[in-house]
mmCIF file of C-alpha atoms in Angstrom:
data_model
loop_
_atom_site.group_PDB
_atom_site.id
_atom_site.type_symbol
_atom_site.label_atom_id
_atom_site.label_comp_id
_atom_site.label_asym_id
_atom_site.label_seq_id
_atom_site.Cartn_x
_atom_site.Cartn_y
_atom_site.Cartn_z
ATOM 1 C CA UNK A 1 106.367 56.362 82.038
ATOM 2 C CA UNK A 2 103.314 58.511 81.318
ATOM 3 C CA UNK A 3 102.970 60.234 77.962
ATOM 4 C CA UNK A 4 103.974 63.930 77.947
ATOM 5 C CA UNK A 5 101.105 66.383 78.299
ATOM 6 C CA UNK A 6 103.103 68.828 76.149
ATOM 7 C CA UNK A 7 105.893 68.216 73.657
ATOM 8 C CA UNK A 8 107.546 71.003 71.682
ATOM 9 C CA UNK A 9 109.733 69.925 68.750
ATOM 10 C CA UNK A 10 112.092 72.231 66.858
ATOM 11 C CA UNK A 11 109.911 75.312 67.293
ATOM 12 C CA UNK A 12 111.141 78.436 65.475
ATOM 13 C CA UNK A 13 109.219 81.731 65.474
ATOM 14 C CA UNK A 14 110.021 84.964 63.641
ATOM 15 C CA UNK A 15 108.524 88.451 63.736
ATOM 16 C CA UNK A 16 108.291 90.372 60.478
ATOM 17 C CA UNK A 17 108.830 94.027 61.434
ATOM 18 C CA UNK A 18 110.104 97.161 59.768
ATOM 19 C CA UNK A 19 113.634 96.576 61.051
ATOM 20 C CA UNK A 20 113.716 93.154 59.400
ATOM 21 C CA UNK A 21 113.144 89.589 60.481
ATOM 22 C CA UNK A 22 113.437 89.056 64.257
ATOM 23 C CA UNK A 23 114.265 85.462 65.239
ATOM 24 C CA UNK A 24 112.431 85.366 68.578
ATOM 25 C CA UNK A 25 112.507 81.580 69.103
ATOM 26 C CA UNK A 26 114.950 79.246 67.372
ATOM 27 C CA UNK A 27 114.752 75.441 67.310
ATOM 28 C CA UNK A 28 113.315 74.982 70.826
ATOM 29 C CA UNK A 29 112.457 71.455 71.980
ATOM 30 C CA UNK A 30 111.300 70.141 75.363
ATOM 31 C CA UNK A 31 108.530 68.055 76.913
ATOM 32 C CA UNK A 32 106.398 68.116 80.077
ATOM 33 C CA UNK A 33 105.052 65.156 81.996
ATOM 34 C CA UNK A 34 101.648 65.286 83.730
ATOM 35 C CA UNK A 35 101.742 66.963 87.138
ATOM 36 C CA UNK A 36 105.199 68.498 86.641
ATOM 37 C CA UNK A 37 106.109 72.174 86.910
ATOM 38 C CA UNK A 38 108.563 73.345 84.253
ATOM 39 C CA UNK A 39 110.190 76.753 84.601
ATOM 40 C CA UNK A 40 111.591 78.756 81.683
ATOM 41 C CA UNK A 41 114.144 81.363 82.733
ATOM 42 C CA UNK A 42 116.354 83.842 80.909
ATOM 43 C CA UNK A 43 117.137 87.510 80.354
ATOM 44 C CA UNK A 44 114.514 89.969 79.147
ATOM 45 C CA UNK A 45 113.963 89.570 75.409
ATOM 46 C CA UNK A 46 115.214 85.995 75.147
ATOM 47 C CA UNK A 47 111.897 84.663 73.795
ATOM 48 C CA UNK A 48 110.238 83.298 76.946
ATOM 49 C CA UNK A 49 106.873 85.041 76.491
ATOM 50 C CA UNK A 50 106.824 84.363 72.736
ATOM 51 C CA UNK A 51 107.235 80.666 73.513
ATOM 52 C CA UNK A 52 104.470 80.806 76.141
ATOM 53 C CA UNK A 53 102.014 82.569 73.814
ATOM 54 C CA UNK A 54 102.840 80.265 70.900
ATOM 55 C CA UNK A 55 101.702 77.105 72.698
ATOM 56 C CA UNK A 56 97.966 78.058 72.803
ATOM 57 C CA UNK A 57 98.449 79.919 69.483
ATOM 58 C CA UNK A 58 97.856 83.392 70.940
ATOM 59 C CA UNK A 59 100.472 85.107 68.778
ATOM 60 C CA UNK A 60 99.144 87.519 66.183
ATOM 61 C CA UNK A 61 100.024 86.120 62.765
ATOM 62 C CA UNK A 62 101.366 88.327 61.155
ATOM 63 C CA UNK A 63 103.644 89.902 62.372
ATOM 64 C CA UNK A 64 104.526 86.596 64.083
ATOM 65 C CA UNK A 65 105.294 83.654 61.832
ATOM 66 C CA UNK A 66 105.874 80.100 63.022
ATOM 67 C CA UNK A 67 108.649 79.081 60.674
ATOM 68 C CA UNK A 68 108.790 75.408 61.601
ATOM 69 C CA UNK A 69 108.278 72.949 64.424
ATOM 70 C CA UNK A 70 105.477 71.104 66.151
ATOM 71 C CA UNK A 71 103.543 71.640 69.382
ATOM 72 C CA UNK A 72 101.944 68.421 70.617
ATOM 73 C CA UNK A 73 99.346 68.769 73.356
ATOM 74 C CA UNK A 74 97.940 65.431 74.573
ATOM 75 C CA UNK A 75 98.642 63.909 71.165
ATOM 76 C CA UNK A 76 97.185 66.832 69.156
ATOM 77 C CA UNK A 77 99.429 68.932 66.907
ATOM 78 C CA UNK A 78 98.210 72.439 67.754
ATOM 79 C CA UNK A 79 100.000 73.970 64.762
ATOM 80 C CA UNK A 80 97.978 71.743 62.424
ATOM 81 C CA UNK A 81 94.598 72.760 63.892
ATOM 82 C CA UNK A 82 92.499 75.294 61.958
ATOM 83 C CA UNK A 83 92.077 78.562 63.842
ATOM 84 C CA UNK A 84 88.369 78.061 64.449
ATOM 85 C CA UNK A 85 89.121 74.905 66.479
ATOM 86 C CA UNK A 86 91.695 76.547 68.746
ATOM 87 C CA UNK A 87 89.078 77.940 71.195
ATOM 88 C CA UNK A 88 88.104 74.318 71.892
ATOM 89 C CA UNK A 89 91.612 73.709 73.259
ATOM 90 C CA UNK A 90 92.022 76.942 75.196
ATOM 91 C CA UNK A 91 90.570 77.287 78.663
ATOM 92 C CA UNK A 92 89.770 73.656 79.412
ATOM 93 C CA UNK A 93 92.868 72.216 77.727
ATOM 94 C CA UNK A 94 95.490 74.953 77.926
ATOM 95 C CA UNK A 95 94.877 77.916 80.220
ATOM 96 C CA UNK A 96 97.053 80.962 80.824
ATOM 97 C CA UNK A 97 97.803 83.492 83.561
ATOM 98 C CA UNK A 98 98.988 86.684 81.930
ATOM 99 C CA UNK A 99 101.626 89.110 83.117
ATOM 100 C CA UNK A 100 99.350 92.156 83.535
ATOM 101 C CA UNK A 101 95.985 91.269 85.149
ATOM 102 C CA UNK A 102 94.600 94.805 84.691
ATOM 103 C CA UNK A 103 95.034 94.404 80.916
ATOM 104 C CA UNK A 104 93.619 90.874 80.870
ATOM 105 C CA UNK A 105 90.393 91.415 82.810
ATOM 106 C CA UNK A 106 87.479 93.104 81.059
ATOM 107 C CA UNK A 107 86.859 96.458 82.813
ATOM 108 C CA UNK A 108 83.170 96.493 81.741
ATOM 109 C CA UNK A 109 82.172 93.256 83.517
ATOM 110 C CA UNK A 110 81.964 92.285 87.154
ATOM 111 C CA UNK A 111 84.265 89.624 88.533
ATOM 112 C CA UNK A 112 81.413 87.106 88.742
ATOM 113 C CA UNK A 113 80.556 87.421 85.043
ATOM 114 C CA UNK A 114 84.148 86.849 83.955
ATOM 115 C CA UNK A 115 84.767 83.738 86.066
ATOM 116 C CA UNK A 116 81.267 82.391 85.381
ATOM 117 C CA UNK A 117 81.933 82.584 81.644
ATOM 118 C CA UNK A 118 84.923 80.269 82.029
ATOM 119 C CA UNK A 119 82.857 77.844 84.124
ATOM 120 C CA UNK A 120 80.037 77.871 81.545
ATOM 121 C CA UNK A 121 82.465 77.127 78.708
ATOM 122 C CA UNK A 122 83.771 74.110 80.598
ATOM 123 C CA UNK A 123 80.260 72.848 81.314
ATOM 124 C CA UNK A 124 79.247 73.248 77.671
ATOM 125 C CA UNK A 125 82.246 71.208 76.547
ATOM 126 C CA UNK A 126 81.559 68.562 79.167
ATOM 127 C CA UNK A 127 77.948 68.374 77.972
ATOM 128 C CA UNK A 128 79.143 67.960 74.378
ATOM 129 C CA UNK A 129 81.013 64.836 75.429
ATOM 130 C CA UNK A 130 78.146 63.187 77.339
ATOM 131 C CA UNK A 131 76.231 60.124 76.038
ATOM 132 C CA UNK A 132 73.227 60.464 73.768
ATOM 133 C CA UNK A 133 70.173 62.005 75.365
ATOM 134 C CA UNK A 134 72.137 64.777 77.061
ATOM 135 C CA UNK A 135 72.755 68.251 75.626
ATOM 136 C CA UNK A 136 75.248 68.330 72.778
ATOM 137 C CA UNK A 137 76.625 71.483 71.198
ATOM 138 C CA UNK A 138 78.357 71.618 67.816
ATOM 139 C CA UNK A 139 81.462 73.852 67.748
ATOM 140 C CA UNK A 140 80.839 77.004 65.739
ATOM 141 C CA UNK A 141 83.103 77.765 62.774
ATOM 142 C CA UNK A 142 84.154 81.339 63.508
ATOM 143 C CA UNK A 143 86.207 81.512 60.323
ATOM 144 C CA UNK A 144 82.941 81.484 58.284
ATOM 145 C CA UNK A 145 81.056 83.924 60.430
ATOM 146 C CA UNK A 146 79.711 87.026 58.695
ATOM 147 C CA UNK A 147 80.337 90.095 60.814
ATOM 148 C CA UNK A 148 77.553 92.578 61.687
ATOM 149 C CA UNK A 149 77.071 95.654 59.570
ATOM 150 C CA UNK A 150 78.090 99.097 60.820
ATOM 151 C CA UNK A 151 74.418 100.036 61.185
ATOM 152 C CA UNK A 152 73.729 97.085 63.470
ATOM 153 C CA UNK A 153 76.706 97.900 65.649
ATOM 154 C CA UNK A 154 75.636 101.532 66.083
ATOM 155 C CA UNK A 155 71.908 100.969 66.506
ATOM 156 C CA UNK A 156 71.754 98.025 68.910
ATOM 157 C CA UNK A 157 73.973 95.761 71.003
ATOM 158 C CA UNK A 158 75.541 92.931 69.051
ATOM 159 C CA UNK A 159 74.325 89.502 70.147
ATOM 160 C CA UNK A 160 76.139 86.290 69.356
ATOM 161 C CA UNK A 161 74.789 84.677 66.183
ATOM 162 C CA UNK A 162 75.529 81.294 67.730
ATOM 163 C CA UNK A 163 72.793 81.575 70.338
ATOM 164 C CA UNK A 164 70.330 83.842 68.517
ATOM 165 C CA UNK A 165 66.876 82.274 68.523
ATOM 166 C CA UNK A 166 68.166 79.430 70.664
ATOM 167 C CA UNK A 167 67.494 78.803 74.330
ATOM 168 C CA UNK A 168 70.572 79.233 76.474
ATOM 169 C CA UNK A 169 71.865 75.837 77.659
ATOM 170 C CA UNK A 170 71.619 76.840 81.340
ATOM 171 C CA UNK A 171 68.510 76.931 83.483
ATOM 172 C CA UNK A 172 68.093 78.460 86.925
ATOM 173 C CA UNK A 173 69.399 75.374 88.674
ATOM 174 C CA UNK A 174 72.510 75.465 86.500
ATOM 175 C CA UNK A 175 73.012 79.146 87.354
ATOM 176 C CA UNK A 176 72.963 78.340 91.063
ATOM 177 C CA UNK A 177 75.562 75.605 90.505
ATOM 178 C CA UNK A 178 77.713 77.978 88.485
ATOM 179 C CA UNK A 179 77.616 80.603 91.209
ATOM 180 C CA UNK A 180 78.584 77.954 93.739
ATOM 181 C CA UNK A 181 81.560 76.921 91.581
ATOM 182 C CA UNK A 182 82.652 80.540 91.139
ATOM 183 C CA UNK A 183 82.628 81.007 94.914
ATOM 184 C CA UNK A 184 84.665 77.816 95.299
ATOM 185 C CA UNK A 185 87.212 79.186 92.808
ATOM 186 C CA UNK A 186 87.608 82.372 94.839
ATOM 187 C CA UNK A 187 87.968 80.422 98.074
ATOM 188 C CA UNK A 188 90.584 78.257 96.350
ATOM 189 C CA UNK A 189 92.783 81.330 95.782
ATOM 190 C CA UNK A 190 92.314 82.397 99.434
ATOM 191 C CA UNK A 191 90.002 85.372 98.830
ATOM 192 C CA UNK A 192 88.118 86.421 101.941
ATOM 193 C CA UNK A 193 84.484 87.529 101.596
ATOM 194 C CA UNK A 194 84.053 86.203 98.018
ATOM 195 C CA UNK A 195 80.373 87.234 97.929
ATOM 196 C CA UNK A 196 81.456 90.878 98.014
ATOM 197 C CA UNK A 197 84.314 90.446 95.522
ATOM 198 C CA UNK A 198 81.968 88.872 92.953
ATOM 199 C CA UNK A 199 80.041 92.119 92.573
ATOM 200 C CA UNK A 200 83.091 94.337 92.059
ATOM 201 C CA UNK A 201 84.775 95.496 88.845
ATOM 202 C CA UNK A 202 88.514 94.906 88.164
ATOM 203 C CA UNK A 203 89.478 98.541 88.820
ATOM 204 C CA UNK A 204 88.058 98.264 92.352
ATOM 205 C CA UNK A 205 90.598 95.590 93.304
ATOM 206 C CA UNK A 206 94.291 95.784 94.187
ATOM 207 C CA UNK A 207 96.975 94.343 91.896
ATOM 208 C CA UNK A 208 97.445 91.276 94.052
ATOM 209 C CA UNK A 209 93.700 90.655 94.219
ATOM 210 C CA UNK A 210 93.373 90.988 90.428
ATOM 211 C CA UNK A 211 96.123 88.423 89.957
ATOM 212 C CA UNK A 212 94.280 86.046 92.305
ATOM 213 C CA UNK A 213 91.181 86.527 90.140
ATOM 214 C CA UNK A 214 93.237 85.660 87.044
ATOM 215 C CA UNK A 215 94.505 82.495 88.740
ATOM 216 C CA UNK A 216 90.957 81.553 89.780
ATOM 217 C CA UNK A 217 89.701 82.125 86.227
ATOM 218 C CA UNK A 218 92.487 80.022 84.742
ATOM 219 C CA UNK A 219 91.848 77.147 87.170
ATOM 220 C CA UNK A 220 88.053 77.293 86.760
ATOM 221 C CA UNK A 221 88.374 75.539 83.397
ATOM 222 C CA UNK A 222 90.263 72.671 85.089
ATOM 223 C CA UNK A 223 92.974 72.702 82.399
ATOM 224 C CA UNK A 224 95.509 69.963 81.741
ATOM 225 C CA UNK A 225 98.209 72.593 81.221
ATOM 226 C CA UNK A 226 98.483 75.966 82.946
ATOM 227 C CA UNK A 227 100.897 78.550 81.518
ATOM 228 C CA UNK A 228 101.945 81.303 83.931
ATOM 229 C CA UNK A 229 103.702 84.101 82.038
ATOM 230 C CA UNK A 230 105.612 86.062 84.696
ATOM 231 C CA UNK A 231 102.511 86.283 86.925
ATOM 232 C CA UNK A 232 104.311 88.226 89.679
ATOM 233 C CA UNK A 233 106.503 90.684 87.757
ATOM 234 C CA UNK A 234 103.923 93.504 87.909
ATOM 235 C CA UNK A 235 103.449 93.178 91.691
ATOM 236 C CA UNK A 236 105.410 94.663 94.560
ATOM 237 C CA UNK A 237 107.677 92.361 96.551
ATOM 238 C CA UNK A 238 105.222 91.787 99.429
ATOM 239 C CA UNK A 239 102.287 90.868 97.182
ATOM 240 C CA UNK A 240 104.643 88.831 94.987
ATOM 241 C CA UNK A 241 105.565 86.653 97.958
ATOM 242 C CA UNK A 242 101.884 86.127 98.778
ATOM 243 C CA UNK A 243 101.018 85.099 95.204
ATOM 244 C CA UNK A 244 103.988 82.709 95.023
ATOM 245 C CA UNK A 245 102.988 81.128 98.334
ATOM 246 C CA UNK A 246 99.447 80.762 97.014
ATOM 247 C CA UNK A 247 100.609 79.113 93.766
ATOM 248 C CA UNK A 248 102.812 76.717 95.739
ATOM 249 C CA UNK A 249 99.791 75.661 97.795
ATOM 250 C CA UNK A 250 97.607 75.362 94.703
ATOM 251 C CA UNK A 251 100.113 73.076 92.967
ATOM 252 C CA UNK A 252 99.622 70.575 95.769
ATOM 253 C CA UNK A 253 95.818 70.824 95.553
ATOM 254 C CA UNK A 254 95.168 71.108 91.813
ATOM 255 C CA UNK A 255 97.831 68.719 90.471
ATOM 256 C CA UNK A 256 97.939 70.195 86.968
ATOM 257 C CA UNK A 257 100.980 70.619 84.732
ATOM 258 C CA UNK A 258 102.376 74.164 84.892
ATOM 259 C CA UNK A 259 104.726 75.998 82.552
ATOM 260 C CA UNK A 260 106.112 78.854 84.648
ATOM 261 C CA UNK A 261 107.828 81.728 82.817
ATOM 262 C CA UNK A 262 110.085 84.050 84.809
ATOM 263 C CA UNK A 263 113.325 86.030 84.702
ATOM 264 C CA UNK A 264 113.782 85.492 88.454
ATOM 265 C CA UNK A 265 116.021 82.526 89.231
ATOM 266 C CA UNK A 266 114.834 82.472 92.847
ATOM 267 C CA UNK A 267 111.186 82.155 91.815
ATOM 268 C CA UNK A 268 111.980 79.262 89.466
ATOM 269 C CA UNK A 269 114.015 77.514 92.188
ATOM 270 C CA UNK A 270 111.021 77.720 94.519
ATOM 271 C CA UNK A 271 108.286 76.808 92.042
ATOM 272 C CA UNK A 272 109.630 74.388 89.408
ATOM 273 C CA UNK A 273 110.577 70.710 89.191
ATOM 274 C CA UNK A 274 112.485 71.145 85.908
ATOM 275 C CA UNK A 275 114.011 74.269 84.391
ATOM 276 C CA UNK A 276 114.882 75.363 80.869
ATOM 277 C CA UNK A 277 117.376 78.192 80.332
ATOM 278 C CA UNK A 278 116.864 80.390 77.258
ATOM 279 C CA UNK A 279 119.349 82.710 75.600
ATOM 280 C CA UNK A 280 118.688 84.765 72.431
ATOM 281 C CA UNK A 281 115.731 82.578 71.449
ATOM 282 C CA UNK A 282 117.555 79.273 72.036
ATOM 283 C CA UNK A 283 116.998 76.739 74.806
ATOM 284 C CA UNK A 284 120.579 76.128 75.958
ATOM 285 C CA UNK A 285 120.025 73.862 78.970
ATOM 286 C CA UNK A 286 117.215 71.780 80.424
ATOM 287 C CA UNK A 287 116.970 69.500 83.430
ATOM 288 C CA UNK A 288 115.857 69.098 87.041
ATOM 289 C CA UNK A 289 116.130 72.351 88.990
ATOM 290 C CA UNK A 290 118.456 70.990 91.640
ATOM 291 C CA UNK A 291 120.893 69.569 89.069
ATOM 292 C CA UNK A 292 120.940 72.616 86.797
ATOM 293 C CA UNK A 293 121.418 75.043 89.680
ATOM 294 C CA UNK A 294 124.076 73.004 91.496
ATOM 295 C CA UNK A 295 125.933 71.633 88.471
ATOM 296 C CA UNK A 296 125.223 73.782 85.372
ATOM 297 C CA UNK A 297 126.507 72.316 82.113
ATOM 298 C CA UNK A 298 126.259 75.370 79.815
ATOM 299 C CA UNK A 299 128.521 78.458 80.171
ATOM 300 C CA UNK A 300 125.544 80.828 80.009
ATOM 301 C CA UNK A 301 123.724 79.001 82.808
ATOM 302 C CA UNK A 302 126.858 79.165 84.935
ATOM 303 C CA UNK A 303 127.294 82.900 84.237
ATOM 304 C CA UNK A 304 123.606 83.607 84.887
ATOM 305 C CA UNK A 305 123.667 81.864 88.267
ATOM 306 C CA UNK A 306 126.912 83.647 89.176
ATOM 307 C CA UNK A 307 125.253 87.016 88.483
ATOM 308 C CA UNK A 308 122.650 86.490 91.196
ATOM 309 C CA UNK A 309 123.521 88.814 94.140
ATOM 310 C CA UNK A 310 124.407 86.638 97.119
ATOM 311 C CA UNK A 311 126.118 89.194 99.380
ATOM 312 C CA UNK A 312 125.772 92.798 100.411
ATOM 313 C CA UNK A 313 126.912 95.460 97.970
ATOM 314 C CA UNK A 314 129.695 96.488 100.401
ATOM 315 C CA UNK A 315 131.436 93.158 99.717
ATOM 316 C CA UNK A 316 132.465 94.316 96.241
ATOM 317 C CA UNK A 317 131.104 94.657 92.740
ATOM 318 C CA UNK A 318 128.335 92.335 91.652
ATOM 319 C CA UNK A 319 129.450 89.775 89.047
ATOM 320 C CA UNK A 320 128.103 90.383 85.560
ATOM 321 C CA UNK A 321 128.210 88.738 82.139
ATOM 322 C CA UNK A 322 130.506 90.710 79.788
ATOM 323 C CA UNK A 323 129.047 92.007 76.548
ATOM 324 C CA UNK A 324 125.376 92.348 75.722
ATOM 325 C CA UNK A 325 122.537 90.243 74.373
ATOM 326 C CA UNK A 326 122.744 90.048 70.562
ATOM 327 C CA UNK A 327 120.217 91.731 68.297
ATOM 328 C CA UNK A 328 117.670 89.028 67.413
ATOM 329 C CA UNK A 329 117.434 90.351 63.860
ATOM 330 C CA UNK A 330 121.215 89.983 63.402
ATOM 331 C CA UNK A 331 122.234 86.936 65.402
ATOM 332 C CA UNK A 332 125.914 85.966 65.340
ATOM 333 C CA UNK A 333 126.901 82.930 63.320
ATOM 334 C CA UNK A 334 127.454 79.662 65.112
ATOM 335 C CA UNK A 335 126.604 79.555 68.823
ATOM 336 C CA UNK A 336 124.738 82.739 69.774
ATOM 337 C CA UNK A 337 126.574 82.927 73.108
ATOM 338 C CA UNK A 338 130.119 82.577 71.728
ATOM 339 C CA UNK A 339 130.909 86.357 71.662
ATOM 340 C CA UNK A 340 130.431 86.406 75.477
ATOM 341 C CA UNK A 341 131.558 82.878 76.310
ATOM 342 C CA UNK A 342 134.797 82.241 78.235
ATOM 343 C CA UNK A 343 135.020 78.755 76.699
ATOM 344 C CA UNK A 344 134.572 79.860 73.085
ATOM 345 C CA UNK A 345 136.696 78.103 70.449
ATOM 346 C CA UNK A 346 137.035 78.662 66.729
ATOM 347 C CA UNK A 347 134.378 76.032 66.051
ATOM 348 C CA UNK A 348 131.836 77.982 68.139
ATOM 349 C CA UNK A 349 131.756 80.858 65.608
ATOM 350 C CA UNK A 350 130.683 78.549 62.777
ATOM 351 C CA UNK A 351 128.890 75.615 64.413
ATOM 352 C CA UNK A 352 125.742 76.314 66.479
ATOM 353 C CA UNK A 353 126.634 73.370 68.679
ATOM 354 C CA UNK A 354 124.836 70.096 69.345
ATOM 355 C CA UNK A 355 121.054 70.466 69.016
ATOM 356 C CA UNK A 356 120.650 69.091 72.535
ATOM 357 C CA UNK A 357 123.236 66.575 73.594
ATOM 358 C CA UNK A 358 123.101 64.928 76.985
ATOM 359 C CA UNK A 359 125.303 66.941 79.305
ATOM 360 C CA UNK A 360 128.733 65.430 79.815
ATOM 361 C CA UNK A 361 129.358 63.976 83.265
ATOM 362 C CA UNK A 362 125.994 65.313 84.509
ATOM 363 C CA UNK A 363 124.758 63.519 87.592
ATOM 364 C CA UNK A 364 121.197 63.360 86.275
ATOM 365 C CA UNK A 365 120.372 61.429 83.076
ATOM 366 C CA UNK A 366 117.641 64.031 82.421
ATOM 367 C CA UNK A 367 119.992 67.032 82.255
ATOM 368 C CA UNK A 368 120.755 68.376 78.787
ATOM 369 C CA UNK A 369 123.004 71.174 77.498
ATOM 370 C CA UNK A 370 123.601 72.589 73.998
ATOM 371 C CA UNK A 371 127.374 72.952 74.312
ATOM 372 C CA UNK A 372 130.292 70.909 72.955
ATOM 373 C CA UNK A 373 132.437 71.891 75.938
ATOM 374 C CA UNK A 374 129.981 71.238 78.756
ATOM 375 C CA UNK A 375 132.547 69.113 80.582
ATOM 376 C CA UNK A 376 134.665 72.251 81.109
ATOM 377 C CA UNK A 377 131.890 74.393 82.618
ATOM 378 C CA UNK A 378 132.585 73.130 86.145
ATOM 379 C CA UNK A 379 136.065 74.701 85.978
ATOM 380 C CA UNK A 380 134.690 78.202 85.389
ATOM 381 C CA UNK A 381 134.692 80.577 88.405
#
C-alpha cells in the first residue's frame, strides 16, 4: 500500500478569546492516500474549517494555539517547520480553495497576474531542484527580514528586497510559456474565451467565474494535496451544481489528493471516496462513503443522515436532532454527544469513549467509530 500523502495524529487546536478557551479541534486523527478524495462533514461550528486551515498552517497564532498533535505531509511534520519555510510547502505541496473567492482574490490585480504568480512560484521551485548548471534559488528567510520604514512606504512603492538588484529569473521566452500555461489552466476549468478573462479584474466576474479562477489558481501549482473549504457554499444552487460537476471532471483529469470540507451530506456523497464526520471538534466516524452512509456506526452520524430531508414537507415534520450543539468553551464531560444521544449510558458522561476503535460488525475493515455502543446504532430509527 502506498504511503499516505497526509497523516493527522491527535491534533488539538484551541482559540484564546475573551470568553475563554475555545476547543475548536480535539484529538483528531486520520490519513489520506494518494489520489483519494476525503470529505469532512458536520454541523456549522464543529471545527471543519479550523482543521482545513491548520494543515497548511494558515491559522493566526494567536488567537489560535495548536495544543498538541502532528501533521505529516509526505513525511514532513508541518508543525515542526519554522514559519519561514512554510511558503515552500504551500502552493506546490498543499494548495487551498477558499470559501469566499471575492475575499481571496486580490482586487488590485488582473486575473492573469494572479494565476501567473502561482505558475512562476512553481517554476522557481522546480528550477531550484534541477541539476547543477541550471538556475537555483535559495529560499528567503522572511522571519529575519527588516521591514521598510514609514517614509519608504509613503514616498515610493515597496519592492521585494529578495529581488532588488537582481535580474528576474524569467526572460521573454519564459513569459510566453507562462502565459500559455495560464491559458491552459483557464481552459482546464472550462472557461470560454480565456484571452478576455485574463485581462479582467475579480469584481468584473460573477461568483461562479471567480470560484473557477480560484480552482485554476490552486491547480496551477500542481499540488500533491488540494484542500477545498466549502467551495460552493457562497454560490447559488445553479452555479453550485456547475462547480461540483467541474470538480468531479477535474478529479478524473488531475488525479491529486483532495480534502473536501462541506456541511452538505449530498455534496460529500457525490465528491468523496472516504468521509469523516465531525461533532463539537471531534472526529466521531471515518470510513468509505458508501459504508458510512448505508451503515453508520456512530449515533451522531445516524441522526445526521436521518435529518436530511427526503420527502416533501407535506409528508410531516422533518426529523431533527434534539438539543443543541455544546458551547466549545464549556464542553460536557465524557462523550461530547452524550447529552443528545439516544444510546447514552452512565459511562458516557465520564468516559470520552474509545479514541477510534474499529466499528463493531462494520462491513468494511476501514470503517471506524468513536463509540462504545456502535453495535447498537443499527437499531436506532
